[in-house]
Coordinates of C-alpha atoms in Angstrom, one line a residue:
Chain A
M8 CA 0.0 0.0 0.0
R9 CA 1.4 3.4 -1.0
I10 CA 0.7 5.9 1.7
V11 CA 1.4 9.6 1.3
P12 CA 0.8 12.7 3.6
F13 CA -2.8 13.9 3.2
A14 CA -3.0 17.0 0.9
K15 CA -5.7 19.2 -0.5
E16 CA -5.8 17.1 -3.7
H17 CA -7.1 14.2 -1.7
L18 CA -10.3 15.9 -0.6
E19 CA -12.3 14.5 -3.5
P20 CA -11.2 10.9 -3.3
A21 CA -11.4 11.0 0.5
A22 CA -15.0 12.2 0.2
E23 CA -15.8 9.2 -2.1
L24 CA -14.3 6.8 0.5
L25 CA -16.3 8.4 3.3
E26 CA -19.5 8.2 1.2
E27 CA -18.9 4.4 0.7
R28 CA -18.3 4.0 4.5
H29 CA -21.4 6.0 5.3
R30 CA -23.5 3.9 2.9
R31 CA -22.4 0.8 4.8
N32 CA -23.1 2.5 8.2
R33 CA -26.6 3.5 7.1
E34 CA -27.5 -0.1 6.2
A35 CA -26.8 -0.9 9.9
E36 CA -28.3 2.3 11.3
P37 CA -31.0 3.8 9.0
L38 CA -31.3 6.9 11.3
L39 CA -28.0 8.1 10.0
P40 CA -28.6 11.0 7.5
A41 CA -29.1 10.3 3.8
E42 CA -28.0 13.7 2.6
V43 CA -24.4 14.5 3.5
D44 CA -21.9 16.8 1.8
F45 CA -19.0 14.5 2.2
R46 CA -16.4 16.7 0.6
A47 CA -17.4 19.6 2.9
E48 CA -17.1 17.3 6.0
V49 CA -13.6 16.3 5.1
E50 CA -12.6 19.8 4.0
A51 CA -13.8 21.3 7.3
L52 CA -11.5 19.0 9.1
W53 CA -8.6 19.7 6.7
E54 CA -8.9 23.4 7.4
K55 CA -8.7 23.0 11.2
D56 CA -5.9 23.7 13.5
G57 CA -3.3 20.9 13.7
A58 CA -4.8 18.9 10.8
S59 CA -2.6 16.3 9.3
G60 CA -3.0 12.7 8.1
V61 CA -2.3 10.2 5.4
F62 CA -3.9 9.1 2.2
A63 CA -3.8 5.9 0.2
N64 CA -5.9 4.7 -2.7
D65 CA -8.2 2.7 -0.5
G66 CA -8.3 4.8 2.6
Y67 CA -7.4 8.0 4.5
L68 CA -6.9 9.2 8.0
L69 CA -7.0 12.8 9.1
G70 CA -6.5 14.1 12.6
T71 CA -7.1 17.5 14.1
R72 CA -6.5 19.0 17.5
L73 CA -8.9 19.9 20.4
D74 CA -8.0 22.2 23.3
E75 CA -5.5 21.2 26.0
S76 CA -8.2 19.9 28.4
W77 CA -7.8 16.7 26.3
G78 CA -4.1 16.7 26.8
P79 CA -1.6 16.9 23.9
N80 CA -4.0 15.4 21.5
V81 CA -5.0 14.2 18.0
W82 CA -8.7 13.9 17.3
I83 CA -9.9 11.7 14.4
E84 CA -13.4 12.9 14.1
L85 CA -16.3 11.0 12.5
A86 CA -15.4 12.2 9.0
G87 CA -11.7 11.7 9.8
H88 CA -11.2 8.3 8.4
A89 CA -12.6 5.8 5.9
V90 CA -11.1 2.6 4.5
R91 CA -12.3 -0.1 2.2
R92 CA -10.6 -2.9 4.2
A93 CA -10.6 -2.5 8.0
E94 CA -7.1 -3.9 8.4
D95 CA -5.7 -1.0 6.2
V96 CA -6.5 1.5 9.0
R97 CA -3.7 0.0 11.0
D98 CA -1.2 0.9 8.3
L99 CA -2.7 4.4 7.8
Y100 CA -2.6 5.0 11.6
A101 CA 1.1 3.8 11.8
A102 CA 2.1 6.3 9.1
A103 CA 0.1 9.2 10.5
A104 CA 0.9 8.6 14.2
A105 CA 4.7 8.8 13.6
H106 CA 4.2 12.4 12.8
W107 CA 1.8 13.1 15.6
V108 CA 4.0 11.6 18.3
E109 CA 7.0 13.6 16.9
E110 CA 4.9 16.7 17.5
G111 CA 4.4 15.6 21.1
R112 CA 0.7 14.7 20.5
T113 CA 0.5 11.5 22.5
R114 CA -3.2 11.3 23.3
H115 CA -5.1 9.9 20.4
Y116 CA -8.9 9.9 20.1
V117 CA -10.9 8.4 17.2
L118 CA -14.6 8.2 16.5
V119 CA -15.4 4.9 14.8
P120 CA -18.7 3.7 13.4
A121 CA -19.7 0.6 15.3
E122 CA -18.6 -1.8 12.5
A123 CA -17.1 -4.8 14.3
D124 CA -14.1 -5.4 12.1
L125 CA -13.2 -1.7 12.0
V126 CA -13.5 -1.3 15.8
D127 CA -11.4 -4.5 16.2
A128 CA -8.6 -3.0 13.9
W129 CA -8.4 0.0 16.2
F130 CA -8.4 -2.3 19.3
R131 CA -5.4 -4.0 17.8
L132 CA -3.7 -0.6 17.6
G133 CA -3.9 -0.3 21.4
F134 CA -7.2 1.7 21.5
G135 CA -9.7 1.2 24.3
Q136 CA -13.3 2.2 24.4
Q137 CA -14.1 5.6 26.0
Q138 CA -17.4 7.0 24.8
A139 CA -20.5 5.7 23.0
H140 CA -23.1 7.5 20.9
G141 CA -26.5 5.9 20.7
F142 CA -29.5 6.5 18.4
Q143 CA -33.1 5.5 18.5
E144 CA -36.5 6.5 17.1
V145 CA -38.8 8.5 19.3
P146 CA -41.8 6.3 20.1
S147 CA -45.1 7.6 18.9
E148 CA -46.5 7.1 22.4
T149 CA -44.7 6.7 25.7
E150 CA -46.3 5.9 29.0
V151 CA -44.5 7.6 31.8
V152 CA -44.7 5.7 35.1
V153 CA -43.4 7.9 37.9
P154 CA -42.4 5.9 41.0
D155 CA -44.3 6.5 44.2
G156 CA -43.1 9.5 46.1
F157 CA -41.6 11.2 43.0
E158 CA -42.8 13.9 40.7
I159 CA -41.4 15.1 37.4
R160 CA -41.6 18.8 36.6
P161 CA -39.4 21.7 35.2
P162 CA -36.7 23.1 37.5
D163 CA -37.8 25.7 40.1
P164 CA -35.4 28.6 40.5
S165 CA -36.0 28.6 44.3
D166 CA -34.3 25.1 44.4
L167 CA -31.0 26.5 43.0
E168 CA -28.7 25.0 45.6
E169 CA -30.2 21.6 45.4
L170 CA -30.1 21.8 41.6
V171 CA -26.4 22.6 41.8
D172 CA -26.0 19.4 43.9
V173 CA -27.7 17.4 41.2
D174 CA -25.6 19.0 38.4
L175 CA -22.4 18.2 40.1
A176 CA -23.2 14.6 40.7
L177 CA -22.3 13.6 37.1
P178 CA -18.8 15.0 36.9
R179 CA -18.1 13.7 40.5
H180 CA -19.3 10.2 39.5
Q181 CA -17.2 10.3 36.3
A182 CA -14.1 11.5 38.1
Q183 CA -14.1 8.2 40.0
S184 CA -13.1 4.7 39.1
P185 CA -13.3 3.3 36.5
V186 CA -14.0 6.4 34.4
F187 CA -11.3 8.6 35.8
S188 CA -12.5 11.5 33.7
T189 CA -10.3 14.6 33.9
I190 CA -13.1 16.7 32.4
L191 CA -14.3 18.2 35.6
R192 CA -16.9 20.8 36.4
D193 CA -17.1 20.5 40.1
S194 CA -17.2 24.2 41.1
R195 CA -20.5 25.1 42.7
E196 CA -20.0 28.6 41.5
E197 CA -19.7 27.6 37.8
S198 CA -22.7 25.3 38.2
R199 CA -24.8 28.0 39.9
E200 CA -24.0 30.4 37.0
E201 CA -25.0 27.8 34.5
W202 CA -28.4 27.3 36.2
L203 CA -29.0 31.1 36.4
K204 CA -28.3 31.4 32.7
T205 CA -30.7 28.4 32.1
F206 CA -33.5 30.0 34.1
A207 CA -33.1 33.2 32.1
D208 CA -33.1 31.7 28.7
T209 CA -32.5 28.2 27.3
D210 CA -33.0 26.1 24.2
E211 CA -33.1 23.0 26.5
E212 CA -36.1 21.2 27.8
I213 CA -35.2 20.3 31.3
L214 CA -37.1 17.9 33.5
I215 CA -36.3 17.4 37.2
G216 CA -37.2 14.4 39.2
Y217 CA -38.3 15.5 42.7
R218 CA -38.5 13.2 45.7
G219 CA -41.0 15.1 47.8
S220 CA -39.8 18.7 47.5
R221 CA -36.2 17.8 46.8
P222 CA -34.6 17.6 43.3
V223 CA -32.8 14.3 42.9
A224 CA -32.4 13.9 39.2
C225 CA -32.1 16.0 36.1
W226 CA -32.7 15.1 32.4
S227 CA -32.5 17.5 29.5
I228 CA -33.1 17.4 25.7
V229 CA -32.1 19.9 23.1
A230 CA -32.1 20.0 19.3
A231 CA -29.3 17.7 18.3
D232 CA -27.8 20.2 15.9
K233 CA -27.1 22.4 18.9
S234 CA -24.5 19.9 20.1
R235 CA -20.9 19.9 18.9
H236 CA -21.1 16.1 18.8
Y237 CA -23.9 15.8 16.2
H238 CA -23.4 17.3 12.9
G239 CA -22.9 16.3 9.2
L240 CA -22.8 12.5 8.9
G241 CA -23.6 12.0 12.6
L242 CA -26.8 14.0 12.7
P243 CA -30.1 12.2 12.2
A244 CA -33.0 14.1 10.7
K245 CA -35.5 15.6 13.2
A246 CA -33.3 14.5 16.1
C247 CA -33.1 15.8 19.6
Y248 CA -30.1 15.1 21.9
L249 CA -30.6 13.8 25.4
A250 CA -27.8 16.0 26.6
F251 CA -27.7 15.6 30.3
A252 CA -28.9 12.9 32.7
V253 CA -28.0 12.4 36.3
T254 CA -29.5 11.0 39.4
L255 CA -28.2 11.6 42.9
P256 CA -26.5 8.5 44.3
E257 CA -29.2 8.1 47.0
A258 CA -32.0 8.0 44.4
R259 CA -30.3 5.5 42.0
G260 CA -32.3 2.3 41.6
S261 CA -35.6 4.1 42.4
G262 CA -36.9 4.0 38.9
I263 CA -36.8 7.8 38.5
G264 CA -34.2 7.6 35.7
V265 CA -36.4 5.3 33.6
A266 CA -39.4 7.6 34.3
L267 CA -37.4 10.7 33.2
T268 CA -36.2 9.0 30.1
D269 CA -39.8 8.1 29.2
A270 CA -40.9 11.7 30.0
C271 CA -38.2 12.9 27.6
F272 CA -39.5 10.6 24.9
A273 CA -43.0 11.9 25.4
R274 CA -41.8 15.5 25.4
A275 CA -39.7 15.0 22.3
R276 CA -42.7 13.6 20.5
E277 CA -44.8 16.6 21.5
L278 CA -42.0 18.9 20.1
G279 CA -42.0 17.0 16.8
Y280 CA -38.7 15.1 17.1
E281 CA -38.5 11.7 15.4
A282 CA -35.2 10.5 16.6
M283 CA -33.2 10.8 19.9
V284 CA -29.5 10.6 20.3
T285 CA -27.4 10.4 23.4
D286 CA -23.9 9.6 24.6
W287 CA -22.3 8.0 27.6
R288 CA -18.9 7.1 28.9
V289 CA -18.4 3.4 28.1
T290 CA -16.3 3.2 31.3
N291 CA -19.2 4.6 33.3
L292 CA -20.7 1.3 34.6
L293 CA -24.1 2.8 35.4
A294 CA -24.5 4.7 32.2
S295 CA -23.1 2.1 29.9
R296 CA -25.7 -0.4 31.3
F297 CA -28.6 2.0 31.5
W298 CA -28.8 3.5 28.0
P299 CA -28.6 0.4 25.8
K300 CA -31.5 -1.0 28.0
R301 CA -33.5 2.1 27.2
G302 CA -33.2 1.2 23.5
F303 CA -30.3 3.3 22.3
R304 CA -28.3 1.5 19.6
T305 CA -24.5 2.2 19.7
T306 CA -23.9 3.9 16.4
F307 CA -20.4 5.1 16.9
L308 CA -17.7 4.8 19.5
R309 CA -14.9 7.1 20.6
L310 CA -11.8 5.1 21.3
Y311 CA -8.7 6.3 23.1
R312 CA -5.0 5.5 23.2
S313 CA -2.4 7.2 25.3
I314 CA 1.3 6.8 24.4
P315 CA 2.6 5.4 26.6
Chain B
V1144 CA -22.7 -7.5 43.9
K1145 CA -20.8 -7.4 47.1
I1146 CA -17.2 -6.6 46.4
V1147 CA -14.5 -6.5 49.1
P1148 CA -10.7 -6.0 49.0
F1149 CA -8.8 -9.2 48.1
A1150 CA -7.5 -10.9 51.3
E1151 CA -5.6 -14.0 52.3
E1152 CA -8.9 -15.8 53.1
H1153 CA -9.9 -15.6 49.5
L1154 CA -7.1 -17.6 48.1
D1155 CA -8.9 -21.0 48.0
A1156 CA -12.1 -19.6 46.5
A1157 CA -10.1 -17.6 43.9
A1158 CA -8.2 -20.8 43.0
G1159 CA -11.4 -22.5 42.3
M1160 CA -12.6 -19.7 40.0
L1161 CA -9.2 -19.7 38.2
A1162 CA -9.3 -23.5 37.8
A1163 CA -12.8 -23.2 36.2
Q1164 CA -11.7 -20.4 33.9
H1165 CA -8.6 -22.2 32.8
S1166 CA -10.6 -25.3 32.2
R1167 CA -12.8 -23.4 29.8
H1168 CA -9.6 -21.9 28.2
R1169 CA -8.2 -25.4 27.7
E1170 CA -11.3 -26.5 25.9
A1171 CA -10.5 -23.9 23.3
E1172 CA -6.7 -24.3 23.5
P1173 CA -5.8 -27.9 24.5
L1174 CA -2.1 -27.1 24.3
L1175 CA -2.3 -25.1 27.5
P1176 CA -1.1 -26.9 30.6
S1177 CA -3.4 -29.4 32.3
E1178 CA -1.6 -29.5 35.6
V1179 CA -1.5 -26.1 37.3
D1180 CA -1.3 -25.4 41.0
F1181 CA -3.9 -22.7 40.9
R1182 CA -3.7 -21.8 44.6
G1183 CA 0.1 -21.6 44.3
E1184 CA -0.1 -19.3 41.3
I1185 CA -2.5 -16.9 43.1
E1186 CA -0.7 -17.0 46.4
A1187 CA 2.6 -16.2 44.6
L1188 CA 1.0 -13.1 43.2
W1189 CA -0.6 -12.2 46.6
R1190 CA 2.9 -12.3 48.2
K1191 CA 4.4 -9.9 45.6
D1192 CA 5.2 -6.3 46.0
G1193 CA 2.2 -4.0 45.6
A1194 CA -0.4 -6.8 45.5
S1195 CA -4.0 -5.7 45.9
G1196 CA -7.3 -6.4 44.3
A1197 CA -11.0 -7.1 44.6
F1198 CA -13.0 -10.2 45.4
S1199 CA -16.6 -11.2 45.1
E1200 CA -18.4 -14.6 45.2
D1201 CA -18.2 -14.9 41.4
G1202 CA -14.8 -13.4 40.6
Y1203 CA -11.6 -11.7 41.6
V1204 CA -9.0 -9.3 40.2
L1205 CA -5.5 -9.2 41.7
A1206 CA -2.7 -7.0 40.6
T1207 CA 1.0 -6.7 41.4
R1208 CA 3.7 -4.2 40.5
L1209 CA 6.5 -4.6 38.0
D1210 CA 9.5 -2.3 37.8
E1211 CA 9.3 1.3 36.8
L1212 CA 10.3 0.5 33.2
W1213 CA 6.5 -0.1 32.8
G1214 CA 5.7 3.2 34.4
P1215 CA 3.7 3.5 37.7
N1216 CA 1.9 0.3 37.1
A1217 CA -0.6 -2.3 38.2
W1218 CA -0.1 -5.7 36.5
V1219 CA -2.9 -8.3 36.4
E1220 CA -0.9 -11.4 35.6
L1221 CA -2.0 -14.6 33.9
A1222 CA -3.4 -15.9 37.3
G1223 CA -4.6 -12.4 38.3
H1224 CA -8.2 -12.6 37.5
A1225 CA -11.1 -15.0 37.0
V1226 CA -14.8 -14.4 36.7
T1227 CA -17.9 -16.6 36.1
D1228 CA -19.6 -13.8 34.2
A1229 CA -17.4 -11.6 32.0
E1230 CA -19.4 -8.4 32.8
L1231 CA -18.5 -8.7 36.4
V1232 CA -14.8 -8.0 35.7
R1233 CA -15.8 -4.4 35.0
D1234 CA -17.1 -4.0 38.6
L1235 CA -14.1 -5.8 40.1
Y1236 CA -11.7 -3.6 38.1
A1237 CA -13.7 -0.5 39.1
F1238 CA -13.3 -1.5 42.8
A1239 CA -9.6 -2.4 42.5
A1240 CA -8.5 0.4 40.2
E1241 CA -9.7 3.1 42.7
R1242 CA -6.9 2.1 45.1
W1243 CA -4.3 1.7 42.3
V1244 CA -4.9 5.2 41.0
E1245 CA -4.9 6.6 44.5
E1246 CA -1.5 5.0 44.9
G1247 CA -0.4 6.8 41.7
R1248 CA -0.4 3.6 39.7
T1249 CA -2.0 4.8 36.5
R1250 CA -0.7 2.3 33.9
H1251 CA -2.8 -0.9 34.0
Y1252 CA -1.8 -4.1 32.3
V1253 CA -3.9 -7.3 32.2
Y1254 CA -3.5 -10.8 30.7
V1255 CA -6.8 -12.1 29.3
P1256 CA -7.5 -15.6 27.8
A1257 CA -7.9 -14.8 24.1
S1258 CA -10.5 -17.6 23.6
D1259 CA -13.1 -15.7 25.7
P1260 CA -14.3 -12.8 23.4
A1261 CA -16.8 -11.7 26.0
L1262 CA -14.1 -11.3 28.6
V1263 CA -11.8 -9.5 26.2
D1264 CA -14.7 -7.2 25.3
A1265 CA -15.5 -6.5 28.9
W1266 CA -11.9 -5.2 29.4
F1267 CA -12.1 -3.3 26.1
R1268 CA -15.2 -1.6 27.6
V1269 CA -13.2 -0.4 30.7
G1270 CA -10.8 1.4 28.3
F1271 CA -8.2 -1.3 27.6
G1272 CA -6.6 -1.8 24.2
A1273 CA -4.6 -4.7 22.8
Q1274 CA -0.9 -4.6 23.4
H1275 CA 0.7 -8.0 23.3
A1276 CA -0.2 -11.6 22.3
F1277 CA 1.0 -15.0 23.2
G1278 CA 0.8 -17.6 20.4
I1279 CA 0.9 -21.4 20.4
R1280 CA 0.9 -24.1 17.8
E1281 CA 1.6 -27.8 17.2
L1282 CA 4.7 -28.8 15.3
D1283 CA 3.2 -31.6 13.2
L1284 CA 2.0 -29.1 10.6
P1285 CA 3.6 -28.5 7.2
D1286 CA 6.5 -26.1 7.4
P1287 CA 6.7 -22.9 5.3
S1288 CA 8.7 -23.5 2.1
I1289 CA 12.2 -22.1 2.1
P1290 CA 12.7 -19.5 -0.7
D1291 CA 15.6 -19.8 -3.1
G1292 CA 18.7 -17.8 -2.2
V1293 CA 18.2 -18.0 1.5
K1294 CA 20.5 -20.3 3.6
V1295 CA 19.7 -21.1 7.2
R1296 CA 22.1 -22.7 9.6
L1297 CA 23.1 -22.6 13.3
A1298 CA 25.1 -19.6 14.3
E1299 CA 28.8 -19.9 14.7
R1300 CA 31.3 -17.8 16.6
G1301 CA 32.4 -16.1 13.4
D1302 CA 28.8 -14.6 13.1
L1303 CA 29.1 -12.7 16.4
E1304 CA 29.6 -9.2 15.0
Q1305 CA 26.8 -9.6 12.4
L1306 CA 24.5 -10.9 15.2
V1307 CA 25.4 -7.9 17.3
E1308 CA 24.2 -5.8 14.3
I1309 CA 20.9 -7.6 14.2
G1310 CA 20.4 -7.6 18.0
P1311 CA 18.8 -4.1 18.3
V1312 CA 16.7 -4.4 15.2
L1313 CA 13.5 -5.6 17.0
N1314 CA 13.7 -2.9 19.7
E1315 CA 14.3 -0.2 17.1
H1316 CA 11.3 -1.4 15.0
Q1317 CA 9.1 -1.4 18.1
A1318 CA 10.2 2.0 19.3
A1319 CA 8.7 3.4 16.1
S1320 CA 5.0 3.9 15.1
P1321 CA 2.6 2.4 15.8
V1322 CA 4.2 0.3 18.7
F1323 CA 5.9 3.2 20.4
S1324 CA 7.5 0.8 22.9
T1325 CA 9.5 2.3 25.6
A1326 CA 11.5 -0.9 26.3
R1327 CA 15.1 -0.1 27.2
A1328 CA 17.5 -0.5 24.4
W1329 CA 20.3 -2.9 25.1
T1330 CA 23.9 -1.7 24.7
E1331 CA 26.1 -3.3 22.1
E1332 CA 28.1 -4.8 24.9
E1333 CA 25.0 -6.4 26.6
I1334 CA 23.9 -7.8 23.2
R1335 CA 27.4 -9.3 22.6
E1336 CA 27.6 -10.8 26.0
D1337 CA 24.1 -12.3 25.6
I1338 CA 24.9 -13.9 22.3
E1339 CA 28.3 -15.2 23.4
G1340 CA 26.6 -16.8 26.4
D1341 CA 24.4 -18.9 24.1
F1342 CA 27.3 -20.4 22.0
G1343 CA 27.9 -24.0 23.0
N1344 CA 24.5 -24.3 24.7
D1345 CA 22.9 -27.4 23.0
E1346 CA 19.6 -26.8 24.7
L1347 CA 18.9 -23.9 22.4
A1348 CA 19.0 -23.1 18.7
N1349 CA 20.6 -19.9 17.6
L1350 CA 19.6 -19.8 13.9
V1351 CA 20.8 -17.4 11.2
A1352 CA 19.6 -16.7 7.7
E1353 CA 22.2 -15.8 5.1
I1354 CA 21.7 -14.2 1.8
D1355 CA 24.7 -13.9 -0.5
G1356 CA 27.0 -14.7 2.4
R1357 CA 25.6 -12.0 4.7
V1358 CA 23.7 -12.8 7.9
V1359 CA 20.4 -11.0 7.6
G1360 CA 18.2 -12.7 10.2
N1361 CA 18.4 -14.4 13.6
F1362 CA 15.8 -16.6 15.4
V1363 CA 16.5 -18.2 18.8
V1364 CA 14.5 -21.3 20.0
V1365 CA 14.8 -22.3 23.7
P1366 CA 12.9 -24.6 26.0
I1367 CA 9.8 -22.9 27.4
E1368 CA 11.3 -23.3 30.9
M1369 CA 13.8 -20.6 29.9
S1370 CA 11.0 -18.1 29.3
G1371 CA 10.1 -15.6 32.0
A1372 CA 6.8 -14.6 30.4
H1373 CA 5.4 -18.0 29.4
S1374 CA 5.0 -19.3 32.9
G1375 CA 2.2 -20.7 35.1
L1376 CA -1.0 -21.0 33.1
A1377 CA 0.8 -20.4 29.9
R1378 CA 3.5 -23.0 30.4
A1379 CA 2.8 -26.6 29.4
P1380 CA 6.0 -28.5 30.2
G1381 CA 8.2 -29.7 27.4
L1382 CA 7.2 -27.1 24.7
A1383 CA 9.7 -25.0 22.7
H1384 CA 9.7 -21.2 22.9
L1385 CA 10.7 -19.0 19.9
G1386 CA 12.2 -16.4 22.1
F1387 CA 13.8 -14.0 19.6
A1388 CA 13.1 -13.3 15.9
A1389 CA 14.6 -10.4 13.9
V1390 CA 15.4 -9.7 10.3
L1391 CA 17.3 -6.7 9.1
P1392 CA 14.9 -4.1 7.6
E1393 CA 16.6 -4.4 4.2
A1394 CA 16.0 -8.1 4.1
R1395 CA 12.3 -8.0 4.9
G1396 CA 10.3 -9.6 2.1
S1397 CA 13.3 -11.7 1.1
G1398 CA 11.8 -14.9 2.7
A1399 CA 14.5 -15.0 5.4
D1400 CA 11.8 -14.9 8.0
L1401 CA 10.0 -17.8 6.4
A1402 CA 13.2 -19.8 6.1
L1403 CA 14.1 -19.1 9.8
T1404 CA 10.6 -20.1 10.9
A1405 CA 10.8 -23.4 9.0
A1406 CA 14.2 -24.1 10.5
S1407 CA 13.0 -23.3 14.0
F1408 CA 10.0 -25.7 13.6
A1409 CA 12.3 -28.4 12.2
W1410 CA 14.9 -28.0 15.0
A1411 CA 12.3 -28.2 17.7
R1412 CA 10.5 -31.2 16.1
E1413 CA 13.8 -33.1 15.7
R1414 CA 14.4 -32.7 19.5
G1415 CA 10.9 -34.1 20.2
Y1416 CA 9.1 -30.9 21.1
P1417 CA 5.4 -31.3 20.3
A1418 CA 4.5 -27.6 20.1
M1419 CA 6.0 -24.1 20.2
V1420 CA 5.0 -20.8 21.8
T1421 CA 6.0 -17.3 20.9
D1422 CA 4.7 -13.8 21.6
W1423 CA 4.5 -10.5 19.7
R1424 CA 3.3 -6.9 20.1
V1425 CA -0.2 -6.7 18.7
T1426 CA 0.6 -3.1 17.6
N1427 CA 3.6 -4.4 15.6
L1428 CA 2.1 -4.6 12.2
L1429 CA 4.7 -7.0 10.8
S1430 CA 4.7 -9.5 13.6
S1431 CA 1.0 -9.4 14.3
R1432 CA 0.4 -10.4 10.7
F1433 CA 3.3 -12.8 10.4
W1434 CA 2.9 -15.2 13.4
P1435 CA -0.8 -16.0 13.0
K1436 CA -0.1 -16.8 9.3
R1437 CA 2.5 -19.2 10.5
G1438 CA -0.1 -21.1 12.4
F1439 CA 0.2 -19.6 15.9
R1440 CA -3.1 -19.3 17.7
T1441 CA -3.4 -16.4 20.1
S1442 CA -3.7 -17.9 23.6
F1443 CA -3.5 -14.9 25.8
L1444 CA -3.7 -11.2 25.1
R1445 CA -2.1 -8.5 27.2
L1446 CA -4.3 -5.4 27.3
Y1447 CA -3.2 -2.0 28.5
R1448 CA -4.9 1.2 29.7
S1449 CA -3.2 4.4 30.7
I1450 CA -5.0 6.9 33.0
P1451 CA -5.4 9.4 31.4

């Protein structure tokens, strides 16, 4: 296989390779969009800071850079690679990563469609699972069964401090084993400011699970195209994004999470959404068991490798 | 699931779980040893520096510590975990890793039976990627054909300097992309001393491949009892171990590797060895493709996760 550094002249053939991959992915997951400007997807990555990669006749790989909160990184976004044979991605990565590591970029992230042989090829390059993105249809009707002693309603500004507690429960959970996330928002002040902004004006639909008068869980949905995760070939038509979901430790197992999920489906249907997407840390034991049981099909995975 | 810190009182129960897991492993890979002192294996780990882990009624995870060449590490060795249900290993790891990370041990290694895809997948879903493979095969299979122009023979003292030239080739290859191994490079003097020590030892085969009178490749076959890695659950007595294999970069594709492989099999077979083991970096594209094609079946995988 002849591998060369990715260059502008490769945008067109790369777009064709991406289109082929996406066609296969749509057979497995029909909610993936039919209309995608593949060249624009690849070109947008190519124009980004730190973009570099490799190209061969049957595949390409293109990494960009996110901010330093992700460490000295390379990000291979959803449109950042396509191959005709899964095994070829190992050669492409080998060629591209030599350059990235020389630049000191030793934390590598890749978004991979959930094709078994492609995921396996990345596994055999030392990548482990980090994040999953799941899709499903919004049911035409959803019965919401709220457990005894609970109530679901929008947030009440007078509950600000309790809502801050709920908000901080997710980053605190994910900072622990086995997630060990370093993406922390555990400042009460920051959370309080976020809530105040939300009360003033928000695009989100927020539902709070109250036990008695105390908020113990928070779920929210928003138009999927408002999220940085869902765009282009990863954005289903008429989709909302279940963007936030957390239950305080003492209310886990009560059934309020299932009720809030169902309430989000019901609300999404009222708002005219036909699909719902969400994401979770695969290393978060609670979330990675909860969401697939709620019907979300893993559509793409974010894999991670640190060198060393 | 009730999970507690691994303790002395768990040795017998853990040995029972390990025996059951190994028995399943042997059904898939009958060349693995039938006689193993499971309690002895786990107890030896438990007595090691830095030993700690997690235990439940249906599984355990127990890690030790290797030297700092591997970074601030926790090693789950061949006998270091067993579960009756693969998914449980994620909970056990979550419990045990909390302490390891608190201790500053952020590089985690685990050996997993390769015949259990659910178990490999469970580790993959707590962030582990493939790093190393153990392979095993019988010797009563047809040998690769030896290409014209390649001569294979036992090394002689007169080959010493050419062997010293080949010595660092494997480490150099594995320091590069996509392996990025940080293994310490041996000095020329250490390599020379090691090779000289092997001359006159009839228990091992130091084989060289020559093309046009130049030594271009070197394989070393030893009894498995001389291997540090292939021990315990991976060591059936009386097998041969292909312990070193390197071909000069300019001779790759010449067939020297095939000729040396055939000669290694033939040497071992003539001495009555029924089977051979070897190992390779999964991220080494050349070796991870070469050895399975030579009939080696992956018996154990070593997986790796770095936090972050």
